[in-house]
């Protein structure tokens, strides 16, 4: 299972969980065969087709591709083989009010197969005009190992097919709101952190908040939901479990050894439901990052110790005073650990579609630590 540590390690580890999308058409990475594992695209850069009003920075390639004649952006494609019929699942960002008839161009065994694509939009969009969507493309029975895929609009069909295998090839990308620093670069080069590029702000005016009332923009929180879904599928066969939480959050065991937490949870769920392929929900506990010592004492920061002096970010071990749990939000602000093979679509708080649903983990067993700004509904004397 991929996990994340301090913001010193918090900056590093959770980057792997908020993984992010890659682009629109896919030359599958095929270590062996694509039939057994969904593969993400390895694509050439495309420096055109951005949504009007947002231009790509000169000299820097965009990582997402727009479907011509539409407001649809494609982020990554994966082979979906958990259903009776094989399909290619394309993770996308769409204008929810726009009606589009998609065409799937699938290259297989040097043959071009064209079919209609079916789109479904995630119902978690928080009221923004754009939302995450999946476009499903059928794979013909004769196609054993698909090589590339591209999506077009039926209203704007291309005259040739060369575009499928050149312009639309893109590379993977990384999230806007994860800043790259020397420490991150060090851990990436060491293979401890995977950084997936994400250049969505070059195409859309994204919001940096969860609701349009608090911050304008056309898409929720930097495109968090399509990023989470890309992460889910990207690690479908790389990890037994994936922790779907933010960079300032950490799920920690309380009464179980950290190495045995998931084994323990598997045993508990198997005893009650005969299955271990559930998602696990963890209660959110907030630790204000502006409080270091008790309110009655001088808030002086202890001197940095040894090797920590050169590490940037927030030291979460300095913020140990917890806000009272807001019972009104317990069922809203939790985060999850999932077996990706048992999930089809996910959101910020919980899954949208899975094989066996989710189960709450008692806070005495494990809970989530969220180091962030303080809430306003309580006083310091309540810490």
Short mmCIF file of C-alpha atoms in Angstrom, two decimals, residues 46-267:
data_model
loop_
_atom_site.label_atom_id
_atom_site.label_comp_id
_atom_site.label_asym_id
_atom_site.label_seq_id
_atom_site.Cartn_x
_atom_site.Cartn_y
_atom_site.Cartn_z
CA UNK A 46 0.25 18.35 -27.89
CA UNK A 47 0.59 22.12 -27.93
CA UNK A 48 -2.76 22.97 -29.50
CA UNK A 49 -6.49 22.39 -29.14
CA UNK A 50 -6.77 24.25 -25.86
CA UNK A 51 -10.11 25.74 -24.84
CA UNK A 52 -10.46 29.35 -26.14
CA UNK A 53 -9.21 31.98 -23.75
CA UNK A 54 -6.51 29.79 -22.21
CA UNK A 55 -3.22 29.62 -24.01
CA UNK A 56 -0.40 27.18 -23.60
CA UNK A 57 2.77 28.75 -22.26
CA UNK A 58 5.29 29.14 -25.14
CA UNK A 59 7.98 26.51 -25.04
CA UNK A 60 6.00 24.33 -22.67
CA UNK A 61 3.77 21.54 -23.93
CA UNK A 62 0.26 20.95 -22.67
CA UNK A 63 -0.49 17.57 -21.17
CA UNK A 64 -4.21 17.27 -21.79
CA UNK A 65 -5.92 17.17 -25.17
CA UNK A 66 -9.21 18.72 -26.18
CA UNK A 67 -11.69 16.84 -28.36
CA UNK A 68 -12.06 19.09 -31.41
CA UNK A 69 -15.35 20.93 -31.66
CA UNK A 70 -16.20 20.31 -28.00
CA UNK A 71 -15.32 21.47 -24.49
CA UNK A 72 -14.15 17.96 -23.55
CA UNK A 73 -10.64 17.35 -22.20
CA UNK A 74 -9.19 13.84 -22.11
CA UNK A 75 -6.75 12.93 -19.37
CA UNK A 76 -5.94 9.20 -19.53
CA UNK A 77 -7.17 5.88 -20.90
CA UNK A 78 -7.21 2.41 -19.37
CA UNK A 79 -8.25 -1.04 -20.52
CA UNK A 80 -11.30 -2.11 -18.51
CA UNK A 81 -11.66 -5.89 -18.39
CA UNK A 82 -13.78 -6.37 -15.26
CA UNK A 83 -17.00 -6.56 -17.27
CA UNK A 84 -18.23 -9.30 -19.58
CA UNK A 85 -17.14 -7.26 -22.60
CA UNK A 86 -13.80 -5.50 -22.73
CA UNK A 87 -13.86 -1.71 -22.95
CA UNK A 88 -11.44 1.19 -22.90
CA UNK A 89 -12.24 3.64 -20.10
CA UNK A 90 -11.19 7.21 -20.90
CA UNK A 91 -11.09 9.60 -17.94
CA UNK A 92 -12.25 13.04 -19.06
CA UNK A 93 -13.27 16.52 -17.95
CA UNK A 94 -16.44 17.77 -19.62
CA UNK A 95 -18.77 20.76 -19.70
CA UNK A 96 -21.78 19.15 -18.05
CA UNK A 97 -24.35 21.10 -20.08
CA UNK A 98 -22.79 20.15 -23.43
CA UNK A 99 -24.27 17.26 -25.41
CA UNK A 100 -21.69 15.38 -27.48
CA UNK A 101 -21.79 12.22 -29.59
CA UNK A 102 -18.33 10.71 -29.22
CA UNK A 103 -16.51 8.47 -31.66
CA UNK A 104 -13.86 6.07 -30.41
CA UNK A 105 -10.97 5.39 -32.80
CA UNK A 106 -9.22 2.26 -31.59
CA UNK A 107 -6.08 1.01 -33.26
CA UNK A 108 -5.62 -2.71 -32.89
CA UNK A 109 -3.42 -5.11 -34.86
CA UNK A 110 -2.79 -2.29 -37.35
CA UNK A 111 -6.53 -1.99 -37.95
CA UNK A 112 -8.66 1.07 -37.19
CA UNK A 113 -11.92 0.32 -35.39
CA UNK A 114 -14.47 3.14 -35.02
CA UNK A 115 -17.40 2.93 -32.62
CA UNK A 116 -19.66 5.17 -30.55
CA UNK A 117 -18.47 6.18 -27.10
CA UNK A 118 -20.79 6.30 -24.10
CA UNK A 119 -20.25 9.11 -21.55
CA UNK A 120 -21.35 9.24 -17.94
CA UNK A 121 -20.66 12.26 -15.73
CA UNK A 122 -19.81 11.90 -12.05
CA UNK A 123 -22.59 13.31 -9.89
CA UNK A 124 -20.00 14.81 -7.52
CA UNK A 125 -19.22 18.11 -9.25
CA UNK A 126 -20.00 20.53 -6.36
CA UNK A 127 -22.03 22.81 -8.63
CA UNK A 128 -19.21 23.73 -11.03
CA UNK A 129 -19.96 23.93 -14.79
CA UNK A 130 -17.31 21.30 -15.58
CA UNK A 131 -17.08 17.87 -14.01
CA UNK A 132 -15.26 14.54 -14.19
CA UNK A 133 -16.58 11.95 -16.63
CA UNK A 134 -15.73 8.55 -18.04
CA UNK A 135 -16.09 7.80 -21.75
CA UNK A 136 -16.47 4.08 -22.39
CA UNK A 137 -15.32 2.67 -25.73
CA UNK A 138 -16.11 -0.94 -26.70
CA UNK A 139 -13.21 -3.18 -27.71
CA UNK A 140 -14.06 -5.55 -30.60
CA UNK A 141 -13.71 -9.28 -29.85
CA UNK A 142 -11.02 -9.57 -32.51
CA UNK A 143 -8.84 -7.02 -30.71
CA UNK A 144 -6.56 -8.92 -28.38
CA UNK A 145 -4.21 -6.07 -27.53
CA UNK A 146 -5.27 -2.46 -28.28
CA UNK A 147 -2.39 -0.12 -29.04
CA UNK A 148 -3.81 3.41 -29.29
CA UNK A 149 -7.09 5.19 -28.82
CA UNK A 150 -8.37 8.65 -29.73
CA UNK A 151 -11.75 10.31 -29.14
CA UNK A 152 -13.48 12.61 -31.63
CA UNK A 153 -16.87 14.26 -31.94
CA UNK A 154 -19.35 12.91 -34.49
CA UNK A 155 -20.07 16.52 -35.44
CA UNK A 156 -16.42 17.20 -36.21
CA UNK A 157 -15.08 14.04 -37.82
CA UNK A 158 -11.48 14.24 -39.08
CA UNK A 159 -10.73 13.77 -42.78
CA UNK A 160 -7.69 11.59 -42.20
CA UNK A 161 -6.43 9.25 -39.55
CA UNK A 162 -2.80 10.29 -39.21
CA UNK A 163 -3.76 12.60 -36.33
CA UNK A 164 -4.62 9.58 -34.24
CA UNK A 165 -1.12 8.35 -33.97
CA UNK A 166 0.83 11.60 -33.85
CA UNK A 167 -0.74 14.78 -32.48
CA UNK A 168 -2.78 13.10 -29.82
CA UNK A 169 0.06 11.19 -28.24
CA UNK A 170 0.83 12.87 -24.94
CA UNK A 171 2.93 12.40 -21.86
CA UNK A 172 1.75 12.00 -18.28
CA UNK A 173 1.48 15.02 -16.02
CA UNK A 174 1.37 16.35 -12.42
CA UNK A 175 -1.03 18.28 -10.23
CA UNK A 176 -1.06 22.09 -10.22
CA UNK A 177 -1.30 22.38 -6.46
CA UNK A 178 1.69 20.15 -5.66
CA UNK A 179 4.77 22.36 -5.86
CA UNK A 180 8.00 20.73 -6.94
CA UNK A 181 10.95 21.51 -4.71
CA UNK A 182 14.44 20.09 -4.21
CA UNK A 183 13.20 17.55 -1.69
CA UNK A 184 10.47 16.29 -4.01
CA UNK A 185 12.94 16.05 -6.88
CA UNK A 186 15.29 14.07 -4.65
CA UNK A 187 12.61 11.56 -3.69
CA UNK A 188 11.38 11.27 -7.29
CA UNK A 189 14.90 10.46 -8.48
CA UNK A 190 15.22 7.90 -5.68
CA UNK A 191 12.02 6.20 -6.83
CA UNK A 192 10.19 6.91 -3.56
CA UNK A 193 7.69 9.36 -5.06
CA UNK A 194 6.02 9.29 -8.45
CA UNK A 195 5.23 12.71 -9.87
CA UNK A 196 2.60 12.72 -12.60
CA UNK A 197 2.44 16.10 -14.45
CA UNK A 198 -0.93 17.91 -14.57
CA UNK A 199 -1.35 21.12 -16.58
CA UNK A 200 -5.09 21.64 -16.35
CA UNK A 201 -4.86 25.38 -15.61
CA UNK A 202 -3.48 25.88 -19.12
CA UNK A 203 -6.87 24.82 -20.48
CA UNK A 204 -9.43 25.86 -17.87
CA UNK A 205 -9.92 28.43 -15.15
CA UNK A 206 -9.85 26.00 -12.24
CA UNK A 207 -11.05 26.86 -8.75
CA UNK A 208 -8.74 26.54 -5.76
CA UNK A 209 -11.68 25.82 -3.48
CA UNK A 210 -14.38 23.18 -3.15
CA UNK A 211 -17.39 25.38 -3.99
CA UNK A 212 -18.03 28.04 -6.65
CA UNK A 213 -19.51 30.39 -4.02
CA UNK A 214 -16.15 30.66 -2.23
CA UNK A 215 -13.89 30.84 -5.26
CA UNK A 216 -14.76 31.30 -8.94
CA UNK A 217 -13.65 28.89 -11.60
CA UNK A 218 -15.24 26.30 -13.84
CA UNK A 219 -13.92 23.12 -12.20
CA UNK A 220 -13.77 21.95 -8.58
CA UNK A 221 -10.48 22.25 -6.65
CA UNK A 222 -7.81 22.06 -9.37
CA UNK A 223 -9.50 19.05 -10.97
CA UNK A 224 -9.21 16.90 -7.86
CA UNK A 225 -11.87 14.34 -8.82
CA UNK A 226 -10.48 13.40 -12.26
CA UNK A 227 -7.03 13.30 -10.63
CA UNK A 228 -8.25 10.84 -7.97
CA UNK A 229 -9.83 8.62 -10.61
CA UNK A 230 -6.66 8.67 -12.66
CA UNK A 231 -4.74 7.69 -9.53
CA UNK A 232 -7.14 4.83 -8.87
CA UNK A 233 -6.69 3.32 -12.33
CA UNK A 234 -2.99 4.12 -12.62
CA UNK A 235 -2.32 1.98 -9.54
CA UNK A 236 -4.94 -0.68 -10.22
CA UNK A 237 -2.32 -3.42 -10.47
CA UNK A 238 0.60 -1.69 -8.81
CA UNK A 239 -0.84 -1.56 -5.30
CA UNK A 240 -3.11 -3.75 -3.23
CA UNK A 241 -4.45 -0.63 -1.49
CA UNK A 242 -4.41 3.08 -2.29
CA UNK A 243 -4.93 5.85 0.28
CA UNK A 244 -7.08 8.58 -1.28
CA UNK A 245 -6.30 11.61 0.87
CA UNK A 246 -4.75 15.06 0.55
CA UNK A 247 -1.18 16.13 1.03
CA UNK A 248 -1.93 17.62 4.47
CA UNK A 249 -3.70 14.47 5.68
CA UNK A 250 -2.37 11.23 7.11
CA UNK A 251 -4.23 8.05 8.11
CA UNK A 252 -2.62 6.58 11.22
CA UNK A 253 -3.39 3.43 13.25
CA UNK A 254 -4.15 3.88 16.95
CA UNK A 255 -4.42 0.44 18.55
CA UNK A 256 -2.99 -1.74 15.79
CA UNK A 257 0.59 -1.97 14.59
CA UNK A 258 0.96 0.09 11.41
CA UNK A 259 2.20 -2.91 9.42
CA UNK A 260 -0.82 -4.98 10.41
CA UNK A 261 -3.62 -2.42 10.10
CA UNK A 262 -4.94 -3.55 6.72
CA UNK A 263 -4.56 -7.22 7.59
CA UNK A 264 -6.61 -6.57 10.72
CA UNK A 265 -9.29 -4.70 8.76
CA UNK A 266 -9.48 -7.52 6.22
CA UNK A 267 -10.14 -10.06 8.97
#
